[in-house]
Amino acid sequence: MVLPTLYANPSAAVIRSLLQHTHDVSIYAKDMAYPLRAEVQDLDLSSGRLVLEVAYAGPDIERYLVNGGISFDLEAMKGAKAIERESYSLSNVAAKLLKTDSTLYHLECQLPDSVFVAEQRGAIRIPFVLGMQTRVSLEVYLHELNVPGRLRNLSVGGCMVDIDLAESVAINVDQEIPGITLEFPNGESFFAEGMIRHIRPFGNHGYAAVGVQFINLSTPQSEALFRYVNESEREAAYRTGANDKLDYHSPLFSPGAKEKKIQQREAQEREKRSRQSPMERGVIDVAHQLQVGLMYMKSRNLFPEEIFYDCVDTLRYLVEQDRKAFLYALSLLRDEPEWVRHAVQVAGQLADMLLIRDPHDPRVREAVLGALLHTLGKPLLIGPQLPSLKVNMNPMQKEMLTGHVAALSHKLQALGWSPSLYCREIVENANERLNGTGYPAGKRGDVLPDLVRLIAVIKAVNRLMHTRNGIPPRTPLDAYRMINEAASAFDKTVLVEYIQVYGLYPIGSLAKFSGGFLAWVMDIDSKGMPSRVKVVKNLRFPDTNISSELSSSDFIQIGKLEDIVNPADYGVKVIKV
């Protein structure tokens, strides 16, 4: 995109172009546990004056201003269905804070005169804005883990990359990485070794920003990098209108055949994501926030209590708003990282069952917090010996993973945060079993309170019904049977209660019908039978995806219900944000 007019302040022009679309503004600071959402109240294209409005009830909003400046991300969702993401980040923008109401503030900002930022060492940092796209691959562990991302700025000293929040668990500040590869649209690429300099949440759509310093550059690498930076500077100047003498794109940013194919595939995926309901987005936001909380624990050594409690309160609000829609939305986390999916689904079902038992149970908030925190110890163990939680683990790695409860407890202690009684019960004992076969302490029988007996069954069913370490998922009936046969390990009364609540065809499972159709179960009746489904595939035409909701009165169109099946066996995927 080329801006039609040469404005006095190119930074303001970039912001103006993004404000034309659905957008979010997030103000962040290194010492604060979460970003503030802001609204643009005024923007002067000539002077570069920007006024942001922020609602904040806390006593320390001044901490978001560092040395008289603020840093913020602007994300815009573009396109006909607002599904194409564009972003712009500015740091250390001069700002004045004005209080306009008891919890309302204005930040009067003076935008920089140039989109190009001078770094401490004298280099110029080029922002990748207005459609400038370059793919990045971070090799975090040699031959073990590669993380894809997109370039957000570039200089001869390093770059900023945004990656999926789920991939950030393996990355730490001051970590040397074997390689970073930049692949430009025309097919040219640049490779260097790197050092992670910072990592933080990026905006509100499930991404993290990673700052990488290029290290150990050879002379040919340095020469190539200078050329790429110069070409990027020219492209940014052309797109922003900062230089009216430039009238054509840099060849570096003209997409080749490979890039065009990738863009086409990504557009199709974004089209699918646009169909998400508000309930689905709410559940996915909890999954993202849980990962943001982990990032603060790892990279900033602080426990973001407000983030985690906000996740708990959101889960409770959603289940009370529409529990069946909530249960269906929980199932759509199948493509999230295993530890995230398991934590949010187990916490969500724990909230559901406790509220069914007693809507006024005072233990709900702390117990659900414990369920969310319980699996955080697993990503805390990631390192050279356990580079990823996605792989099929060898015996040594499986043994390492059993230490996740201790890893979390040690981390919480180091951060100076102590869980409440009910939270601690879940965090420490969720993997214990009545017959002493659980871990980490091998506790038995009456020592385990009712909350632990309940979450033990919820966790066991959830684990059996999902692919785990290469083991295919069980049907609900098989999962129930296996837990029943291990009755000495689990509370049989709780298992019966669970089956009565969720049935043999739980909401969110994939049902196969005799007419050759596959459909997600969206609702069940009082007898536990599906009463509403979303048909997604006709097996007579396996390459064609469909999306059609049917109630039980229309099931004659798809045949009789046969069984619950594994989505992976039929190439059925849940759309991930």
Coordinates of C-alpha atoms in Angstrom, one line a residue:
M1 CA 0.0 0.0 0.0
V2 CA 1.3 3.5 -0.9
L3 CA 0.0 6.4 1.0
P4 CA -1.6 8.9 -1.4
T5 CA -0.3 12.1 0.2
L6 CA 3.1 13.0 1.6
Y7 CA 2.4 14.0 5.1
A8 CA 4.6 16.0 7.4
N9 CA 4.7 13.2 9.9
P10 CA 5.1 9.7 8.3
S11 CA 4.5 7.9 11.6
A12 CA 1.1 9.6 11.9
A13 CA 0.3 8.6 8.3
V14 CA 1.1 4.9 9.1
I15 CA -1.1 5.0 12.2
R16 CA -3.9 6.7 10.2
S17 CA -3.9 4.0 7.6
L18 CA -4.3 1.3 10.2
L19 CA -7.0 3.2 12.1
Q20 CA -9.3 2.8 9.0
H21 CA -9.7 -0.9 10.0
T22 CA -10.7 -2.8 13.1
H23 CA -7.9 -2.2 15.5
D24 CA -6.4 -2.5 19.0
V25 CA -3.9 -0.3 20.7
S26 CA -1.9 -1.8 23.6
I27 CA 0.4 0.2 25.8
Y28 CA 3.1 -1.9 27.5
A29 CA 6.0 -1.4 29.9
K30 CA 8.7 -3.8 31.0
D31 CA 7.9 -3.6 34.7
M32 CA 4.1 -4.0 34.3
A33 CA 2.4 -7.4 34.3
Y34 CA 0.0 -6.7 31.4
P35 CA -0.6 -4.2 28.6
L36 CA -3.2 -1.5 28.8
R37 CA -5.8 -1.2 26.1
A38 CA -6.2 2.3 24.7
E39 CA -8.4 4.2 22.3
V40 CA -7.2 6.8 19.8
Q41 CA -9.0 10.1 20.6
D42 CA -7.1 12.5 18.2
L43 CA -4.4 12.3 15.5
D44 CA -2.9 15.3 13.8
L45 CA -1.2 14.2 10.5
S46 CA 0.9 17.3 10.2
S47 CA 2.3 17.8 13.7
G48 CA 2.3 14.1 14.7
R49 CA 0.2 14.8 17.9
L50 CA -1.5 11.6 19.1
V51 CA -4.0 11.5 22.0
L52 CA -4.7 8.1 23.6
E53 CA -7.5 7.5 26.1
V54 CA -7.0 4.8 28.8
A55 CA -9.3 3.5 31.4
Y56 CA -7.3 2.3 34.5
A57 CA -8.4 1.9 38.1
G58 CA -5.0 1.1 39.5
P59 CA -2.8 3.5 41.5
D60 CA 0.3 3.1 39.4
I61 CA -0.5 4.1 35.8
E62 CA 2.6 6.4 35.9
R63 CA 4.7 3.2 35.7
Y64 CA 3.7 2.8 32.0
L65 CA 5.6 6.0 31.3
V66 CA 9.3 5.3 31.3
N67 CA 11.6 8.4 31.2
G68 CA 8.7 10.5 29.9
G69 CA 7.8 8.1 27.1
I70 CA 5.4 5.3 26.3
S71 CA 5.6 2.2 24.1
F72 CA 2.6 0.7 22.3
D73 CA 1.5 -1.8 19.7
L74 CA -1.2 -1.0 17.1
E75 CA -2.8 -4.1 15.5
A76 CA -5.3 -3.8 12.6
M77 CA -7.4 -6.6 11.2
K78 CA -7.8 -5.7 7.5
G79 CA -9.7 -7.2 4.6
A80 CA -13.4 -7.7 3.8
K81 CA -13.8 -9.9 6.9
A82 CA -11.2 -8.2 9.1
I83 CA -8.9 -11.3 9.2
E84 CA -5.6 -10.0 7.7
R85 CA -3.3 -8.8 10.5
E86 CA -1.1 -5.7 10.2
S87 CA 0.8 -4.2 13.0
Y88 CA 3.0 -1.2 13.9
S89 CA 5.0 -0.8 17.1
L90 CA 6.5 2.4 18.6
S91 CA 8.7 2.7 21.7
N92 CA 9.7 5.6 23.9
V93 CA 7.3 8.0 22.4
A94 CA 7.3 11.3 24.3
A95 CA 4.0 11.6 26.2
K96 CA 2.2 13.6 28.9
L97 CA -0.3 12.0 31.3
L98 CA -3.6 13.9 32.0
K99 CA -6.3 12.6 34.3
T100 CA -9.8 13.4 33.0
D101 CA -11.9 11.4 35.3
S102 CA -11.6 9.1 38.4
T103 CA -10.4 6.2 36.2
L104 CA -9.9 7.8 32.8
Y105 CA -6.7 9.2 31.4
H106 CA -5.4 10.9 28.3
L107 CA -1.9 10.4 27.0
E108 CA -0.8 13.3 24.8
C109 CA 2.0 11.8 22.6
Q110 CA 4.4 13.4 20.2
L111 CA 5.1 10.9 17.4
P112 CA 8.7 10.8 16.0
D113 CA 9.3 12.7 12.8
S114 CA 10.5 9.6 11.0
V115 CA 9.4 6.0 10.8
F116 CA 13.1 5.1 11.0
V117 CA 14.4 4.8 14.6
A118 CA 18.0 5.5 15.5
E119 CA 19.4 2.8 17.7
Q120 CA 22.0 3.3 20.5
R121 CA 24.9 2.2 18.4
G122 CA 24.0 4.6 15.6
A123 CA 22.2 2.1 13.3
I124 CA 18.8 2.7 11.8
R125 CA 15.9 0.4 12.6
I126 CA 13.5 -0.2 9.8
P127 CA 9.8 -0.9 10.6
F128 CA 8.1 -3.4 8.4
V129 CA 4.8 -1.6 7.9
L130 CA 1.9 -1.3 5.4
G131 CA 2.1 -4.8 4.0
M132 CA 5.9 -5.3 4.1
Q133 CA 6.2 -9.1 4.7
T134 CA 9.3 -11.2 5.4
R135 CA 9.2 -14.7 6.9
V136 CA 11.5 -15.7 9.7
S137 CA 12.7 -19.1 11.1
L138 CA 14.3 -19.2 14.5
E139 CA 16.4 -22.3 15.1
V140 CA 16.1 -22.4 18.9
Y141 CA 17.9 -25.8 19.4
L142 CA 20.2 -27.2 16.7
H143 CA 18.3 -29.7 14.5
E144 CA 15.6 -29.9 17.2
L145 CA 13.3 -26.9 17.2
N146 CA 12.5 -24.3 14.6
V147 CA 10.0 -21.5 15.3
P148 CA 8.4 -19.7 12.4
G149 CA 7.6 -16.0 12.6
R150 CA 7.3 -12.7 10.7
L151 CA 9.8 -9.8 10.6
R152 CA 8.6 -6.6 12.3
N153 CA 11.7 -4.5 12.1
L154 CA 15.3 -4.8 10.9
S155 CA 18.7 -3.2 11.5
V156 CA 22.3 -4.1 10.9
G157 CA 22.4 -5.1 14.6
G158 CA 19.3 -7.3 14.8
C159 CA 15.6 -7.5 14.3
M160 CA 12.3 -8.0 16.0
V161 CA 10.2 -11.0 15.1
D162 CA 6.6 -11.8 16.0
I163 CA 5.9 -15.5 16.7
D164 CA 2.9 -17.5 17.8
L165 CA 2.5 -17.1 21.6
A166 CA 2.5 -20.9 21.8
E167 CA 6.1 -21.1 20.5
S168 CA 7.5 -18.7 23.0
V169 CA 7.8 -21.2 25.8
A170 CA 11.2 -22.5 24.5
I171 CA 12.8 -19.0 24.2
N172 CA 14.6 -17.2 27.0
V173 CA 16.3 -13.8 27.3
D174 CA 20.1 -14.0 26.7
Q175 CA 19.8 -17.3 25.0
E176 CA 22.1 -17.9 22.1
I177 CA 20.3 -19.6 19.1
P178 CA 22.1 -21.5 16.4
G179 CA 20.4 -19.6 13.6
I180 CA 17.9 -17.1 12.4
T181 CA 16.8 -17.1 8.7
L182 CA 15.0 -14.2 7.0
E183 CA 13.2 -15.1 3.8
F184 CA 12.2 -12.2 1.7
P185 CA 9.1 -12.3 -0.7
N186 CA 11.3 -12.6 -3.8
G187 CA 12.9 -15.8 -2.4
E188 CA 16.2 -14.3 -1.2
S189 CA 17.3 -15.2 2.3
F190 CA 19.7 -14.2 5.0
F191 CA 21.1 -16.5 7.8
A192 CA 23.0 -15.6 10.9
E193 CA 23.5 -16.8 14.5
G194 CA 21.6 -14.9 17.1
M195 CA 21.1 -13.9 20.7
I196 CA 17.7 -13.4 22.3
R197 CA 17.6 -9.9 23.8
H198 CA 14.0 -9.5 24.9
I199 CA 10.6 -11.2 24.6
R200 CA 7.2 -9.9 25.4
P201 CA 3.5 -10.4 24.5
F202 CA 2.6 -8.6 21.3
G203 CA -0.9 -7.1 21.1
N204 CA -4.1 -9.0 21.7
H205 CA -4.2 -11.7 19.1
G206 CA -2.0 -14.4 20.5
Y207 CA 1.5 -13.4 19.5
A208 CA 4.9 -12.6 21.1
A209 CA 7.6 -10.2 20.1
V210 CA 11.1 -11.5 20.2
G211 CA 14.2 -9.2 19.9
V212 CA 17.2 -10.9 18.3
Q213 CA 20.7 -9.6 18.0
F214 CA 22.8 -10.9 15.1
I215 CA 26.1 -12.3 16.3
N216 CA 29.3 -13.8 14.9
L217 CA 28.7 -12.2 11.4
S218 CA 31.3 -12.9 8.7
T219 CA 32.2 -10.1 6.3
P220 CA 30.0 -11.6 3.5
Q221 CA 27.1 -11.8 6.0
S222 CA 27.6 -8.2 7.0
E223 CA 27.7 -7.0 3.4
A224 CA 24.5 -8.9 2.6
L225 CA 22.8 -7.6 5.7
F226 CA 23.6 -4.0 4.8
R227 CA 22.1 -4.5 1.4
Y228 CA 18.9 -6.0 2.9
V229 CA 18.6 -3.1 5.4
N230 CA 19.1 -0.5 2.6
E231 CA 16.5 -2.2 0.4
S232 CA 14.0 -2.4 3.4
E233 CA 14.6 1.3 4.2
R234 CA 13.8 2.2 0.6
E235 CA 10.7 0.0 0.6
A236 CA 9.4 1.5 3.9
A237 CA 10.1 5.0 2.6
Y238 CA 8.1 4.3 -0.6
R239 CA 5.2 2.7 1.2
T240 CA 4.9 5.4 3.9
G241 CA 5.4 8.4 1.5
A242 CA 8.5 9.5 3.5
N243 CA 10.4 10.0 0.2
D244 CA 8.3 11.3 -2.7
K245 CA 11.2 10.6 -5.1
L246 CA 10.7 6.9 -4.8
D247 CA 8.1 5.5 -7.2
Y248 CA 8.6 1.8 -7.3
H249 CA 8.9 -1.2 -5.0
S250 CA 12.2 -2.8 -4.0
P251 CA 12.6 -6.0 -6.0
L252 CA 13.2 -7.7 -2.6
F253 CA 9.5 -7.3 -1.8
S254 CA 8.0 -8.5 -5.1
P255 CA 6.6 -12.0 -4.2
G256 CA 7.8 -14.9 -6.1
A257 CA 5.8 -18.1 -7.0
K258 CA 6.5 -19.8 -3.7
E259 CA 5.5 -16.7 -1.6
K260 CA 2.3 -16.3 -3.7
K261 CA 1.3 -19.9 -2.9
I262 CA 1.9 -19.5 0.8
Q263 CA -0.1 -16.3 0.8
Q264 CA -3.0 -18.0 -0.9
R265 CA -3.0 -20.8 1.6
E266 CA -2.9 -18.3 4.5
A267 CA -5.8 -16.4 3.1
Q268 CA -7.9 -19.6 3.1
E269 CA -7.0 -20.2 6.8
R270 CA -7.9 -16.7 7.7
E271 CA -11.2 -17.1 6.0
K272 CA -12.0 -20.1 8.3
R273 CA -11.0 -18.2 11.4
S274 CA -13.5 -15.4 10.6
R275 CA -16.3 -17.8 11.5
Q276 CA -15.5 -18.0 15.3
S277 CA -18.2 -17.1 17.7
P278 CA -17.7 -14.7 20.6
M279 CA -17.7 -17.7 23.0
E280 CA -15.0 -19.3 21.0
R281 CA -12.9 -16.2 21.0
G282 CA -13.4 -15.8 24.8
V283 CA -12.1 -19.3 25.5
I284 CA -9.1 -18.8 23.1
D285 CA -8.3 -15.5 24.8
V286 CA -8.0 -17.4 28.1
A287 CA -5.6 -19.8 26.4
H288 CA -3.5 -16.9 25.1
Q289 CA -3.5 -15.1 28.5
L290 CA -2.3 -18.3 30.3
Q291 CA 0.7 -18.3 27.9
V292 CA 1.3 -14.6 28.5
G293 CA 1.3 -15.3 32.3
L294 CA 3.9 -18.0 31.8
M295 CA 6.0 -15.6 29.7
Y296 CA 6.1 -13.1 32.5
M297 CA 7.1 -15.8 35.0
K298 CA 10.0 -16.9 32.8
S299 CA 11.3 -13.7 31.3
R300 CA 10.5 -11.1 34.0
N301 CA 10.6 -13.2 37.1
L302 CA 7.2 -11.9 38.3
F303 CA 3.9 -13.7 39.1
P304 CA 1.1 -11.9 37.1
E305 CA -1.6 -12.6 39.6
E306 CA -4.2 -10.3 37.9
I307 CA -3.7 -12.1 34.5
F308 CA -4.4 -15.5 36.0
Y309 CA -7.3 -14.5 38.1
D310 CA -8.8 -12.7 35.1
C311 CA -8.6 -16.1 33.3
V312 CA -10.4 -17.8 36.1
D313 CA -13.1 -15.1 36.2
T314 CA -13.5 -15.3 32.4
L315 CA -14.0 -19.0 32.5
R316 CA -16.7 -18.7 35.3
Y317 CA -18.4 -15.9 33.4
L318 CA -18.5 -17.9 30.1
V319 CA -19.8 -21.1 31.8
E320 CA -22.6 -19.1 33.5
Q321 CA -23.5 -17.3 30.4
D322 CA -24.1 -20.4 28.3
R323 CA -22.6 -23.7 29.6
K324 CA -23.3 -25.8 26.5
A325 CA -21.8 -23.2 24.1
F326 CA -18.9 -22.9 26.5
L327 CA -18.3 -26.7 26.5
Y328 CA -18.3 -26.7 22.7
A329 CA -15.9 -23.8 22.6
L330 CA -13.6 -25.6 25.0
S331 CA -13.3 -28.5 22.5
L332 CA -12.0 -26.1 19.9
L333 CA -8.7 -25.8 21.7
R334 CA -7.5 -29.1 20.2
D335 CA -4.8 -27.4 18.2
E336 CA -3.4 -25.3 21.1
P337 CA -0.2 -26.6 22.8
E338 CA -1.0 -29.7 24.8
W339 CA -0.3 -28.2 28.2
V340 CA -2.5 -25.2 27.4
R341 CA -5.3 -27.2 26.0
H342 CA -5.3 -29.6 28.9
A343 CA -5.1 -26.8 31.5
V344 CA -8.0 -24.7 30.1
Q345 CA -10.2 -27.7 29.3
V346 CA -9.7 -29.2 32.8
A347 CA -10.2 -25.9 34.5
G348 CA -13.3 -25.2 32.5
Q349 CA -14.9 -28.6 33.3
L350 CA -13.9 -28.2 37.0
A351 CA -15.7 -24.8 37.1
D352 CA -18.7 -26.4 35.3
M353 CA -19.0 -29.4 37.7
L354 CA -18.4 -27.3 40.9
L355 CA -21.1 -24.8 39.8
I356 CA -23.5 -27.6 39.0
R357 CA -23.0 -29.0 42.4
D358 CA -23.3 -25.6 44.2
P359 CA -23.4 -22.2 42.3
H360 CA -22.3 -20.5 45.5
D361 CA -19.4 -22.7 46.4
P362 CA -16.7 -20.3 47.8
R363 CA -13.9 -22.7 46.7
V364 CA -14.6 -22.4 42.9
R365 CA -12.3 -19.4 42.2
E366 CA -9.2 -20.8 44.0
A367 CA -9.8 -24.4 42.8
V368 CA -10.1 -23.3 39.1
L369 CA -6.9 -21.1 39.5
G370 CA -5.1 -24.2 40.8
A371 CA -6.3 -26.2 37.7
L372 CA -5.0 -23.5 35.4
L373 CA -1.6 -23.2 37.1
H374 CA -1.1 -27.0 37.6
T375 CA 0.5 -27.7 34.1
L376 CA 2.7 -24.5 34.0
G377 CA 5.5 -26.6 35.4
K378 CA 5.8 -28.5 32.1
P379 CA 6.9 -25.6 29.9
L380 CA 9.2 -24.5 32.8
L381 CA 11.2 -27.7 32.2
I382 CA 11.9 -27.0 28.5
G383 CA 15.6 -26.8 27.7
P384 CA 18.3 -28.6 25.8
Q385 CA 17.3 -32.0 27.4
L386 CA 13.6 -31.4 26.7
P387 CA 13.5 -29.0 23.7
S388 CA 9.8 -29.3 23.1
L389 CA 6.6 -30.7 24.6
K390 CA 5.3 -31.6 21.2
V391 CA 7.6 -34.5 20.4
N392 CA 7.1 -38.2 21.3
M393 CA 9.3 -38.3 24.4
N394 CA 12.0 -40.9 25.2
P395 CA 12.0 -42.5 28.7
M396 CA 14.4 -40.0 30.1
Q397 CA 12.2 -37.0 29.0
K398 CA 9.1 -38.7 30.4
E399 CA 10.8 -39.0 33.7
M400 CA 11.9 -35.4 33.6
L401 CA 8.3 -34.4 33.0
T402 CA 7.1 -36.0 36.2
G403 CA 9.0 -33.2 37.9
H404 CA 6.7 -30.5 36.7
V405 CA 4.8 -30.2 40.0
A406 CA 8.1 -29.6 41.8
A407 CA 9.3 -27.2 39.1
L408 CA 6.2 -25.1 39.4
S409 CA 6.3 -25.1 43.2
H410 CA 9.9 -24.0 43.2
K411 CA 9.2 -21.2 40.7
L412 CA 6.2 -19.9 42.7
Q413 CA 8.4 -19.9 45.8
A414 CA 11.2 -18.0 43.9
L415 CA 8.7 -15.4 42.7
G416 CA 7.4 -14.9 46.2
W417 CA 3.8 -16.0 45.6
S418 CA 2.0 -18.4 47.9
P419 CA -1.2 -20.2 46.7
S420 CA -4.3 -20.4 48.9
L421 CA -5.4 -23.6 50.5
Y422 CA -7.7 -24.8 47.8
C423 CA -5.4 -23.6 45.0
R424 CA -2.5 -25.5 46.6
E425 CA -4.6 -28.7 47.0
I426 CA -5.0 -28.7 43.2
V427 CA -1.5 -27.6 42.2
E428 CA 0.2 -30.2 44.4
N429 CA -2.2 -33.1 44.3
A430 CA -4.0 -33.2 40.9
N431 CA -1.9 -36.2 39.8
E432 CA -2.2 -38.2 43.0
R433 CA -4.4 -41.3 43.1
L434 CA -6.4 -43.0 45.8
N435 CA -4.3 -46.2 45.7
G436 CA -1.0 -44.3 45.9
T437 CA 0.1 -44.8 42.3
G438 CA 0.1 -41.1 41.5
Y439 CA 2.8 -38.5 41.8
P440 CA 4.7 -36.6 43.1
A441 CA 4.2 -37.9 46.7
G442 CA 2.2 -41.1 46.2
K443 CA -0.5 -40.0 48.6
R444 CA -3.4 -42.3 49.4
G445 CA -7.1 -42.5 50.2
D446 CA -8.6 -40.2 52.8
V447 CA -5.6 -37.8 52.6
L448 CA -6.9 -36.6 49.2
P449 CA -9.8 -34.1 49.6
D450 CA -12.9 -34.1 47.4
L451 CA -11.6 -31.4 45.1
V452 CA -8.6 -33.6 44.3
R453 CA -10.8 -36.6 43.7
L454 CA -13.0 -34.6 41.3
I455 CA -10.1 -33.1 39.3
A456 CA -8.4 -36.5 39.1
V457 CA -11.3 -37.9 37.2
I458 CA -11.6 -34.8 35.0
K459 CA -7.9 -34.9 34.1
A460 CA -7.9 -38.7 33.5
V461 CA -10.8 -38.5 31.1
N462 CA -9.3 -35.5 29.3
R463 CA -6.0 -37.2 28.9
L464 CA -7.4 -40.5 27.5
M465 CA -9.7 -38.7 25.0
H466 CA -6.8 -36.7 23.4
T467 CA -3.7 -37.8 21.6
R468 CA -0.8 -38.0 24.0
N469 CA 2.8 -38.8 23.3
G470 CA 1.9 -40.7 20.1
I471 CA -0.9 -42.6 21.8
P472 CA -4.2 -42.2 19.9
P473 CA -7.3 -40.9 21.7
R474 CA -9.9 -43.2 23.3
T475 CA -13.6 -42.8 22.7
P476 CA -15.6 -41.5 25.7
L477 CA -17.0 -45.0 26.4
D478 CA -13.5 -46.6 26.3
A479 CA -12.1 -43.8 28.6
Y480 CA -14.9 -44.3 31.1
R481 CA -14.3 -48.1 31.1
M482 CA -10.5 -47.7 31.6
I483 CA -11.0 -45.4 34.6
N484 CA -13.7 -47.7 36.0
E485 CA -11.4 -50.7 35.7
A486 CA -8.8 -48.7 37.7
A487 CA -11.4 -48.0 40.4
S488 CA -9.0 -48.3 43.2
A489 CA -7.2 -45.3 41.8
F490 CA -10.2 -43.1 41.2
D491 CA -13.4 -42.2 43.1
K492 CA -16.1 -44.3 41.4
T493 CA -18.8 -42.0 42.7
V494 CA -17.2 -39.1 40.9
L495 CA -16.8 -41.1 37.7
V496 CA -20.6 -41.8 37.7
E497 CA -21.3 -38.1 38.3
Y498 CA -19.0 -37.2 35.4
I499 CA -20.8 -39.6 33.0
Q500 CA -24.2 -38.3 34.1
V501 CA -23.1 -34.7 33.4
Y502 CA -21.4 -35.2 30.0
G503 CA -22.8 -38.5 28.7
L504 CA -21.4 -41.0 26.2
Y505 CA -21.4 -38.4 23.4
P506 CA -19.9 -35.3 25.0
I507 CA -20.3 -31.9 23.6
G508 CA -17.3 -31.2 21.4
S509 CA -16.7 -34.8 20.3
L510 CA -16.7 -35.8 16.6
A511 CA -19.6 -38.2 15.7
K512 CA -19.8 -40.5 12.7
F513 CA -23.2 -41.1 11.2
S514 CA -24.3 -44.1 9.0
G515 CA -24.8 -41.8 5.9
G516 CA -21.0 -41.2 5.9
F517 CA -21.1 -37.8 7.6
L518 CA -18.9 -36.5 10.3
A519 CA -20.2 -33.9 12.7
W520 CA -19.2 -32.1 15.9
V521 CA -21.6 -32.6 18.8
M522 CA -22.8 -29.1 19.8
D523 CA -25.6 -30.1 22.3
I524 CA -27.0 -33.1 24.0
D525 CA -30.5 -33.9 25.4
S526 CA -31.5 -35.0 28.9
K527 CA -30.5 -38.6 28.0
G528 CA -27.0 -37.6 26.8
M529 CA -27.8 -38.1 23.1
P530 CA -26.7 -35.5 20.5
S531 CA -29.5 -33.0 19.8
R532 CA -27.6 -30.5 17.7
V533 CA -24.5 -31.1 15.5
K534 CA -22.2 -29.2 13.0
V535 CA -21.7 -31.4 10.0
V536 CA -18.1 -30.9 8.6
K537 CA -17.4 -33.7 6.2
N538 CA -19.1 -36.1 3.8
L539 CA -16.8 -39.1 3.6
R540 CA -18.0 -39.8 0.0
F541 CA -16.3 -36.5 -0.9
P542 CA -13.3 -36.5 1.6
D543 CA -11.6 -33.5 0.0
T544 CA -14.6 -31.2 0.5
N545 CA -15.2 -29.5 3.8
I546 CA -18.7 -28.4 4.8
S547 CA -20.2 -26.5 7.7
S548 CA -23.9 -27.0 8.4
E549 CA -25.7 -27.2 11.7
L550 CA -28.5 -29.7 12.2
S551 CA -30.9 -30.4 15.0
S552 CA -32.1 -33.9 15.9
S553 CA -35.2 -33.6 13.8
D554 CA -33.0 -33.3 10.7
F555 CA -30.6 -36.2 11.6
I556 CA -32.4 -38.4 9.0
Q557 CA -30.4 -36.5 6.4
I558 CA -27.1 -37.9 7.7
G559 CA -28.2 -41.3 9.0
K560 CA -28.0 -43.0 12.4
L561 CA -25.4 -42.1 15.0
E562 CA -22.7 -44.8 14.9
D563 CA -19.8 -43.8 17.2
I564 CA -17.4 -41.1 18.4
V565 CA -14.2 -41.0 16.2
N566 CA -10.8 -39.5 16.2
P567 CA -10.7 -36.2 14.1
A568 CA -7.1 -37.0 13.0
D569 CA -8.2 -40.2 11.4
Y570 CA -10.3 -38.3 8.9
G571 CA -8.2 -35.2 8.5
V572 CA -10.7 -33.0 10.4
K573 CA -9.0 -30.0 12.1
V574 CA -10.4 -27.5 14.5
I575 CA -9.6 -23.9 13.4
K576 CA -7.0 -22.2 15.6
V577 CA -6.9 -18.5 16.0

